[in-house]
Amino acid sequence: MKLLSIIVTVVALAALGVGGTLAVFSDVETSTGNTFSAGTLNLVNAVAGTGPVGKFVVTPGGDGINGNVVFGGDAVKLVPGESGSITWTLQNTGSVPGTLTMAATLTSLENGKNEPELVAAGDVADPAGELDLYMGVKLTRDGTFLVGSATNFGKWSDLVSALNAQSESMAGSASRVYVLSWSLALDLKGVGPDNLFGTADDVPVDDNLVQSDSLTLDATFTLTQS
Ligand SMILES: [Ca+2]
Ligand SMILES: [Ca+2]
Ligand SMILES: [Ca+2]
């Protein structure tokens, strides 16, 4: 009877796993490599230009580098009958979509008045500098006219307004190409009520009004995560 009791106890302990291993069902799954990576957003401005031979200098700009086109340097000023262009190629070189906006200002200077400008043209009490009033401009974005048309130039003030109104979505790697074309007609005129040069309502002026005048366009391009 005692021997039977011992045998039963050993069997019971074995059943509980005491003093040995017990194989059961099991399974293992993993979740390693949970990773968080920030995207990139970077605007690059490449500048190109065309103009009268020997009368323009292009600084091509780049990533973090100011670019511009200077027409009529110190020794080679512009005269009526000339034209040119500035091309801004703006690219989001990052991976994150952004919205492109612009801030543009125009500074117009008289730079003194010689006898033809002051006496013959009567540039006495006008705004400072008139070059911006009689130089026609066009602006396109990816080939679509924002100012002027295929046949007519428009006003500088409209060009500045158009730049400041830009709000363009730009996916990663996307580009926008803006082209500013300008023309100083051989016979200068005002735009007239339709705000376009080369139309019937243009207003004749004395070309000497723009002697020595200059204008500067400053533009800042901003790409913001969208
Ligand atoms: Ca002047
Ligand atoms: Ca003037
Ligand atoms: Ca007109």
mmCIF file of N, CA, C and O in Angstrom, residues 35 50 72 75 167 174 188 196 206:
data_model
loop_
_atom_site.group_PDB
_atom_site.id
_atom_site.type_symbol
_atom_site.label_atom_id
_atom_site.label_comp_id
_atom_site.label_asym_id
_atom_site.label_seq_id
_atom_site.Cartn_x
_atom_site.Cartn_y
_atom_site.Cartn_z
ATOM 1 N N THR A 35 10.390 52.937 -37.775
ATOM 2 C CA THR A 35 11.299 54.042 -38.099
ATOM 3 C C THR A 35 10.520 55.293 -38.484
ATOM 4 O O THR A 35 9.457 55.195 -39.097
ATOM 5 N N THR A 50 18.029 87.027 -71.317
ATOM 6 C CA THR A 50 18.434 87.440 -72.653
ATOM 7 C C THR A 50 18.337 88.958 -72.713
ATOM 8 O O THR A 50 17.645 89.580 -71.899
ATOM 9 N N GLY A 72 21.874 96.911 -68.842
ATOM 10 C CA GLY A 72 22.398 98.272 -68.922
ATOM 11 C C GLY A 72 23.354 98.572 -67.795
ATOM 12 O O GLY A 72 23.066 99.374 -66.919
ATOM 13 N N ALA A 75 28.540 101.053 -68.355
ATOM 14 C CA ALA A 75 28.987 101.666 -69.608
ATOM 15 C C ALA A 75 28.041 101.411 -70.771
ATOM 16 O O ALA A 75 28.231 101.932 -71.861
ATOM 17 N N SER A 167 0.461 81.677 -55.630
ATOM 18 C CA SER A 167 0.280 80.663 -54.589
ATOM 19 C C SER A 167 0.174 79.328 -55.316
ATOM 20 O O SER A 167 -0.906 78.863 -55.639
ATOM 21 N N ALA A 174 9.021 69.045 -58.217
ATOM 22 C CA ALA A 174 8.309 69.852 -59.217
ATOM 23 C C ALA A 174 9.011 71.189 -59.452
ATOM 24 O O ALA A 174 9.689 71.720 -58.582
ATOM 25 N N LEU A 188 8.330 105.568 -77.525
ATOM 26 C CA LEU A 188 7.676 105.271 -76.251
ATOM 27 C C LEU A 188 6.273 105.860 -76.194
ATOM 28 O O LEU A 188 6.016 106.969 -76.675
ATOM 29 N N LEU A 196 -2.467 97.991 -71.736
ATOM 30 C CA LEU A 196 -1.618 97.216 -72.647
ATOM 31 C C LEU A 196 -0.915 98.150 -73.624
ATOM 32 O O LEU A 196 -1.527 99.112 -74.131
ATOM 33 N N ASP A 206 7.025 112.028 -74.872
ATOM 34 C CA ASP A 206 8.382 112.359 -75.311
ATOM 35 C C ASP A 206 9.337 111.305 -74.754
ATOM 36 O O ASP A 206 9.423 111.114 -73.535
#
